[in-house]
Amino acid sequence: MILPILEFPDPRLRTKAKPVGEVDSNIRKLVDDMLETMYDAQGIGLAATQVDHHLQLIVMDLSDDKNEPLVFINPSLAPLCVDKVPYDEGCLSVPGFYETVERPARVRINALDREGKPFELQAEGLLAVCIQHEMDHLSGKLFVDYLSSLKRDRIKKKLEKQHKLQA
Ligand code: QAP
Ligand code: CO
């Protein structure tokens, strides 16, 4: 089932996600719906916050053939270096806008998989950028928060105008 994606500046995107209690069939259904929603929208990552479910749950797929789904439940993250790298980021909740954001180049992630089994991963490159971007969503943060208020306000006004035209 494809879920509606919240768009900036929807205040629900500012909600802090709660940890998943048990990885049961309801959670697995949400994971599957999020993957379907992400693939349908041509995204590489989606956090539960973006589909108005306020649980610590992220899906991603960075593969060319879109056949390598990644699931992160209750993820925690530690930077592995102080150097930051710039990357041109976008977001399914900020459609049509891409801006450069700097983040730690290497991170370690601990999370549960789709079966509720713990795993650890060290990431760099796009994987590191994407997981940090998605984990920000779980704490109510968006990539536009790293931009100047001038840039953020311009994006906000353009999206609000589009939302009015759509309504
Ligand atoms: C986060 O973003 C990300 O504006 C995932 O019109 C993006 O999947 C992390 C998308 C880039 C690191 C680098 C955006 C699709 C998808 C749009 C996405 C759009 C259509 C964004
Ligand atoms: Co995003």
PDB file of C-alpha atoms and ligand atoms in Angstrom:
ATOM      1  CA  MET A   1       0.000   0.000   0.000  1.00  0.00           C
ATOM      2  CA  ILE A   2       1.391   3.386  -1.017  1.00  0.00           C
ATOM      3  CA  LEU A   3       1.276   5.889   1.855  1.00  0.00           C
ATOM      4  CA  PRO A   4       0.944   9.686   1.495  1.00  0.00           C
ATOM      5  CA  ILE A   5       4.238  11.541   2.085  1.00  0.00           C
ATOM      6  CA  LEU A   6       4.170  14.649   4.314  1.00  0.00           C
ATOM      7  CA  GLU A   7       5.823  17.709   2.785  1.00  0.00           C
ATOM      8  CA  PHE A   8       7.746  20.611   4.342  1.00  0.00           C
ATOM      9  CA  PRO A   9       6.637  22.744   6.193  1.00  0.00           C
ATOM     10  CA  ASP A  10       4.070  20.261   7.600  1.00  0.00           C
ATOM     11  CA  PRO A  11       4.468  20.493  11.414  1.00  0.00           C
ATOM     12  CA  ARG A  12       4.022  16.711  11.747  1.00  0.00           C
ATOM     13  CA  LEU A  13       7.536  16.367  10.236  1.00  0.00           C
ATOM     14  CA  ARG A  14       8.797  17.880  13.532  1.00  0.00           C
ATOM     15  CA  THR A  15       7.493  14.958  15.638  1.00  0.00           C
ATOM     16  CA  LYS A  16      10.075  12.903  17.553  1.00  0.00           C
ATOM     17  CA  ALA A  17       9.764   9.193  16.765  1.00  0.00           C
ATOM     18  CA  LYS A  18       9.368   6.612  19.548  1.00  0.00           C
ATOM     19  CA  PRO A  19      11.321   3.355  19.656  1.00  0.00           C
ATOM     20  CA  VAL A  20       9.645   0.282  18.168  1.00  0.00           C
ATOM     21  CA  GLY A  21       8.671  -2.106  20.968  1.00  0.00           C
ATOM     22  CA  GLU A  22       8.436  -5.462  19.260  1.00  0.00           C
ATOM     23  CA  VAL A  23       9.184  -6.163  15.591  1.00  0.00           C
ATOM     24  CA  ASP A  24       5.873  -7.895  14.857  1.00  0.00           C
ATOM     25  CA  SER A  25       3.676  -8.357  11.762  1.00  0.00           C
ATOM     26  CA  ASN A  26       2.301  -4.789  12.082  1.00  0.00           C
ATOM     27  CA  ILE A  27       5.804  -3.356  11.952  1.00  0.00           C
ATOM     28  CA  ARG A  28       6.763  -5.609   9.017  1.00  0.00           C
ATOM     29  CA  LYS A  29       3.627  -4.432   7.137  1.00  0.00           C
ATOM     30  CA  LEU A  30       4.647  -0.801   7.764  1.00  0.00           C
ATOM     31  CA  VAL A  31       8.202  -1.601   6.543  1.00  0.00           C
ATOM     32  CA  ASP A  32       6.776  -3.136   3.351  1.00  0.00           C
ATOM     33  CA  ASP A  33       4.417  -0.173   2.771  1.00  0.00           C
ATOM     34  CA  MET A  34       7.305   2.251   3.312  1.00  0.00           C
ATOM     35  CA  LEU A  35       9.478   0.393   0.787  1.00  0.00           C
ATOM     36  CA  GLU A  36       6.615   0.389  -1.750  1.00  0.00           C
ATOM     37  CA  THR A  37       6.058   4.128  -1.114  1.00  0.00           C
ATOM     38  CA  MET A  38       9.789   4.903  -1.469  1.00  0.00           C
ATOM     39  CA  TYR A  39      10.163   2.920  -4.718  1.00  0.00           C
ATOM     40  CA  ASP A  40       6.977   4.473  -6.153  1.00  0.00           C
ATOM     41  CA  ALA A  41       8.302   7.991  -5.396  1.00  0.00           C
ATOM     42  CA  GLN A  42      11.752   7.137  -6.853  1.00  0.00           C
ATOM     43  CA  GLY A  43      13.453   7.756  -3.528  1.00  0.00           C
ATOM     44  CA  ILE A  44      16.560   6.186  -2.021  1.00  0.00           C
ATOM     45  CA  GLY A  45      15.525   6.609   1.613  1.00  0.00           C
ATOM     46  CA  LEU A  46      12.367   7.125   3.681  1.00  0.00           C
ATOM     47  CA  ALA A  47      11.799   7.553   7.410  1.00  0.00           C
ATOM     48  CA  ALA A  48       8.503   6.585   9.111  1.00  0.00           C
ATOM     49  CA  THR A  49       8.068  10.242  10.192  1.00  0.00           C
ATOM     50  CA  GLN A  50       7.593  11.191   6.518  1.00  0.00           C
ATOM     51  CA  VAL A  51       4.530   8.936   6.246  1.00  0.00           C
ATOM     52  CA  ASP A  52       3.132  10.206   9.577  1.00  0.00           C
ATOM     53  CA  HIS A  53       4.138   7.141  11.623  1.00  0.00           C
ATOM     54  CA  HIS A  54       6.205   8.311  14.560  1.00  0.00           C
ATOM     55  CA  LEU A  55       8.302   5.214  15.150  1.00  0.00           C
ATOM     56  CA  GLN A  56      12.073   4.764  14.810  1.00  0.00           C
ATOM     57  CA  LEU A  57      12.002   3.061  11.442  1.00  0.00           C
ATOM     58  CA  ILE A  58      13.934   3.774   8.215  1.00  0.00           C
ATOM     59  CA  VAL A  59      14.018   2.119   4.797  1.00  0.00           C
ATOM     60  CA  MET A  60      16.624   2.714   2.107  1.00  0.00           C
ATOM     61  CA  ASP A  61      17.777   1.256  -1.203  1.00  0.00           C
ATOM     62  CA  LEU A  62      20.927   2.626  -2.811  1.00  0.00           C
ATOM     63  CA  SER A  63      21.271  -0.094  -5.467  1.00  0.00           C
ATOM     64  CA  ASP A  64      21.000   0.684  -9.197  1.00  0.00           C
ATOM     65  CA  ASP A  65      18.436  -2.070  -9.773  1.00  0.00           C
ATOM     66  CA  LYS A  66      16.352  -1.124  -6.693  1.00  0.00           C
ATOM     67  CA  ASN A  67      16.508  -4.665  -5.370  1.00  0.00           C
ATOM     68  CA  GLU A  68      18.586  -4.215  -2.204  1.00  0.00           C
ATOM     69  CA  PRO A  69      16.191  -2.917   0.454  1.00  0.00           C
ATOM     70  CA  LEU A  70      17.784  -1.872   3.762  1.00  0.00           C
ATOM     71  CA  VAL A  71      15.747  -1.700   6.972  1.00  0.00           C
ATOM     72  CA  PHE A  72      16.864   0.072  10.161  1.00  0.00           C
ATOM     73  CA  ILE A  73      14.708  -0.264  13.276  1.00  0.00           C
ATOM     74  CA  ASN A  74      15.601   1.709  16.463  1.00  0.00           C
ATOM     75  CA  PRO A  75      18.876   2.878  14.877  1.00  0.00           C
ATOM     76  CA  SER A  76      21.650   4.561  16.841  1.00  0.00           C
ATOM     77  CA  LEU A  77      24.589   6.327  15.257  1.00  0.00           C
ATOM     78  CA  ALA A  78      28.130   7.301  16.229  1.00  0.00           C
ATOM     79  CA  PRO A  79      30.432   9.432  14.034  1.00  0.00           C
ATOM     80  CA  LEU A  80      33.767   7.668  13.330  1.00  0.00           C
ATOM     81  CA  CYS A  81      35.696  10.755  12.303  1.00  0.00           C
ATOM     82  CA  VAL A  82      35.600  14.510  12.695  1.00  0.00           C
ATOM     83  CA  ASP A  83      36.004  15.348   9.013  1.00  0.00           C
ATOM     84  CA  LYS A  84      32.822  16.404   7.295  1.00  0.00           C
ATOM     85  CA  VAL A  85      32.014  15.924   3.630  1.00  0.00           C
ATOM     86  CA  PRO A  86      29.605  17.941   1.495  1.00  0.00           C
ATOM     87  CA  TYR A  87      26.832  16.211  -0.459  1.00  0.00           C
ATOM     88  CA  ASP A  88      23.965  17.547  -2.574  1.00  0.00           C
ATOM     89  CA  GLU A  89      20.934  16.296  -0.660  1.00  0.00           C
ATOM     90  CA  GLY A  90      17.283  16.079  -1.593  1.00  0.00           C
ATOM     91  CA  CYS A  91      14.264  14.742   0.293  1.00  0.00           C
ATOM     92  CA  LEU A  92      10.920  13.217  -0.669  1.00  0.00           C
ATOM     93  CA  SER A  93       9.375  15.688   1.829  1.00  0.00           C
ATOM     94  CA  VAL A  94      11.046  18.649   0.064  1.00  0.00           C
ATOM     95  CA  PRO A  95      10.328  17.732  -3.582  1.00  0.00           C
ATOM     96  CA  GLY A  96      12.213  19.572  -6.287  1.00  0.00           C
ATOM     97  CA  PHE A  97      14.931  21.064  -4.067  1.00  0.00           C
ATOM     98  CA  TYR A  98      18.567  19.980  -3.686  1.00  0.00           C
ATOM     99  CA  GLU A  99      21.155  21.733  -1.528  1.00  0.00           C
ATOM    100  CA  THR A 100      24.638  20.962  -0.204  1.00  0.00           C
ATOM    101  CA  VAL A 101      24.865  19.729   3.394  1.00  0.00           C
ATOM    102  CA  GLU A 102      28.032  18.743   5.307  1.00  0.00           C
ATOM    103  CA  ARG A 103      28.024  15.714   7.590  1.00  0.00           C
ATOM    104  CA  PRO A 104      30.590  13.384   9.214  1.00  0.00           C
ATOM    105  CA  ALA A 105      32.196  11.224   6.520  1.00  0.00           C
ATOM    106  CA  ARG A 106      32.166   7.914   8.423  1.00  0.00           C
ATOM    107  CA  VAL A 107      29.609   6.626  10.919  1.00  0.00           C
ATOM    108  CA  ARG A 108      28.800   3.446  12.832  1.00  0.00           C
ATOM    109  CA  ILE A 109      25.159   2.363  12.996  1.00  0.00           C
ATOM    110  CA  ASN A 110      23.540  -0.126  15.336  1.00  0.00           C
ATOM    111  CA  ALA A 111      19.972  -1.167  14.528  1.00  0.00           C
ATOM    112  CA  LEU A 112      17.515  -4.041  14.279  1.00  0.00           C
ATOM    113  CA  ASP A 113      16.703  -5.611  10.909  1.00  0.00           C
ATOM    114  CA  ARG A 114      13.269  -6.618   9.499  1.00  0.00           C
ATOM    115  CA  GLU A 115      13.353  -9.740  11.682  1.00  0.00           C
ATOM    116  CA  GLY A 116      14.205  -7.778  14.832  1.00  0.00           C
ATOM    117  CA  LYS A 117      17.789  -9.045  14.835  1.00  0.00           C
ATOM    118  CA  PRO A 118      20.504  -6.545  15.916  1.00  0.00           C
ATOM    119  CA  PHE A 119      23.245  -5.642  13.439  1.00  0.00           C
ATOM    120  CA  GLU A 120      26.127  -3.184  13.221  1.00  0.00           C
ATOM    121  CA  LEU A 121      27.340  -1.373  10.132  1.00  0.00           C
ATOM    122  CA  GLN A 122      30.136   1.061   9.321  1.00  0.00           C
ATOM    123  CA  ALA A 123      29.201   3.430   6.541  1.00  0.00           C
ATOM    124  CA  GLU A 124      30.867   6.003   4.314  1.00  0.00           C
ATOM    125  CA  GLY A 125      29.946   7.746   1.068  1.00  0.00           C
ATOM    126  CA  LEU A 126      26.274   7.937   0.079  1.00  0.00           C
ATOM    127  CA  LEU A 127      25.260   5.293   2.639  1.00  0.00           C
ATOM    128  CA  ALA A 128      26.669   7.427   5.479  1.00  0.00           C
ATOM    129  CA  VAL A 129      24.978  10.575   4.131  1.00  0.00           C
ATOM    130  CA  CYS A 130      21.630   8.864   3.640  1.00  0.00           C
ATOM    131  CA  ILE A 131      21.467   7.165   7.039  1.00  0.00           C
ATOM    132  CA  GLN A 132      22.295  10.456   8.787  1.00  0.00           C
ATOM    133  CA  HIS A 133      19.659  12.291   6.721  1.00  0.00           C
ATOM    134  CA  GLU A 134      17.025   9.649   7.571  1.00  0.00           C
ATOM    135  CA  MET A 135      17.945   9.557  11.263  1.00  0.00           C
ATOM    136  CA  ASP A 136      17.469  13.335  11.397  1.00  0.00           C
ATOM    137  CA  HIS A 137      13.834  12.765  10.297  1.00  0.00           C
ATOM    138  CA  LEU A 138      13.289  10.548  13.354  1.00  0.00           C
ATOM    139  CA  SER A 139      14.224  13.477  15.590  1.00  0.00           C
ATOM    140  CA  GLY A 140      12.089  15.943  13.618  1.00  0.00           C
ATOM    141  CA  LYS A 141      14.960  17.465  11.681  1.00  0.00           C
ATOM    142  CA  LEU A 142      15.099  18.210   7.933  1.00  0.00           C
ATOM    143  CA  PHE A 143      18.059  18.917   5.633  1.00  0.00           C
ATOM    144  CA  VAL A 144      16.718  22.444   5.066  1.00  0.00           C
ATOM    145  CA  ASP A 145      17.475  23.144   8.762  1.00  0.00           C
ATOM    146  CA  TYR A 146      21.205  23.148   7.829  1.00  0.00           C
ATOM    147  CA  LEU A 147      20.690  25.929   5.251  1.00  0.00           C
ATOM    148  CA  SER A 148      20.569  29.689   5.816  1.00  0.00           C
ATOM    149  CA  SER A 149      17.161  30.936   6.981  1.00  0.00           C
ATOM    150  CA  LEU A 150      16.952  32.867   3.709  1.00  0.00           C
ATOM    151  CA  LYS A 151      17.293  29.689   1.616  1.00  0.00           C
ATOM    152  CA  ARG A 152      14.963  27.737   3.917  1.00  0.00           C
ATOM    153  CA  ASP A 153      12.277  30.445   3.774  1.00  0.00           C
ATOM    154  CA  ARG A 154      12.466  30.574  -0.021  1.00  0.00           C
ATOM    155  CA  ILE A 155      11.931  26.818  -0.214  1.00  0.00           C
ATOM    156  CA  LYS A 156       9.100  27.045   2.335  1.00  0.00           C
ATOM    157  CA  LYS A 157       7.288  29.781   0.363  1.00  0.00           C
ATOM    158  CA  LYS A 158       7.626  27.914  -2.949  1.00  0.00           C
ATOM    159  CA  LEU A 159       6.278  24.672  -1.472  1.00  0.00           C
ATOM    160  CA  GLU A 160       3.419  26.479   0.335  1.00  0.00           C
ATOM    161  CA  LYS A 161       2.445  28.071  -2.971  1.00  0.00           C
ATOM    162  CA  GLN A 162       2.445  24.645  -4.672  1.00  0.00           C
ATOM    163  CA  HIS A 163       0.379  23.146  -1.859  1.00  0.00           C
ATOM    164  CA  LYS A 164      -2.227  25.921  -2.292  1.00  0.00           C
ATOM    165  CA  LEU A 165      -2.421  25.238  -6.022  1.00  0.00           C
ATOM    166  CA  GLN A 166      -2.863  21.517  -5.341  1.00  0.00           C
ATOM    167  CA  ALA A 167      -5.616  22.036  -2.739  1.00  0.00           C
TER     168      ALA A 167
HETATM  169  C1  QAP B   1      17.695  11.310   1.218  1.00  0.00           C
HETATM  170  O1  QAP B   1      16.115  11.405  -0.486  1.00  0.00           O
HETATM  171  C2  QAP B   1      18.970  11.659   0.527  1.00  0.00           C
HETATM  172  O2  QAP B   1      13.201  16.282  -4.797  1.00  0.00           O
HETATM  173  C3  QAP B   1      16.717  10.513   0.404  1.00  0.00           C
HETATM  174  O3  QAP B   1      11.532  15.511  -6.752  1.00  0.00           O
HETATM  175  C4  QAP B   1      18.984  12.269  -0.726  1.00  0.00           C
HETATM  176  O4  QAP B   1      15.169   9.774  -1.672  1.00  0.00           O
HETATM  177  C5  QAP B   1      20.148  11.403   1.126  1.00  0.00           C
HETATM  178  C6  QAP B   1      13.419  12.692  -4.359  1.00  0.00           C
HETATM  179  C7  QAP B   1      20.173  12.586  -1.341  1.00  0.00           C
HETATM  180  C8  QAP B   1      21.332  11.706   0.512  1.00  0.00           C
HETATM  181  C9  QAP B   1      21.361  12.275  -0.723  1.00  0.00           C
HETATM  182  C10 QAP B   1      13.615  14.032  -4.177  1.00  0.00           C
HETATM  183  C11 QAP B   1      12.570  12.279  -5.379  1.00  0.00           C
HETATM  184  C12 QAP B   1      14.057  11.681  -3.504  1.00  0.00           C
HETATM  185  C13 QAP B   1      13.001  14.962  -4.981  1.00  0.00           C
HETATM  186  C14 QAP B   1      15.364  10.955  -1.525  1.00  0.00           C
HETATM  187  C15 QAP B   1      12.135  14.552  -5.987  1.00  0.00           C
HETATM  188  C16 QAP B   1      11.930  13.203  -6.186  1.00  0.00           C
HETATM  189  C17 QAP B   1      14.802  11.982  -2.419  1.00  0.00           C
HETATM  190 CO    CO B   2      14.325  13.177   3.735  1.00  0.00          CO
END
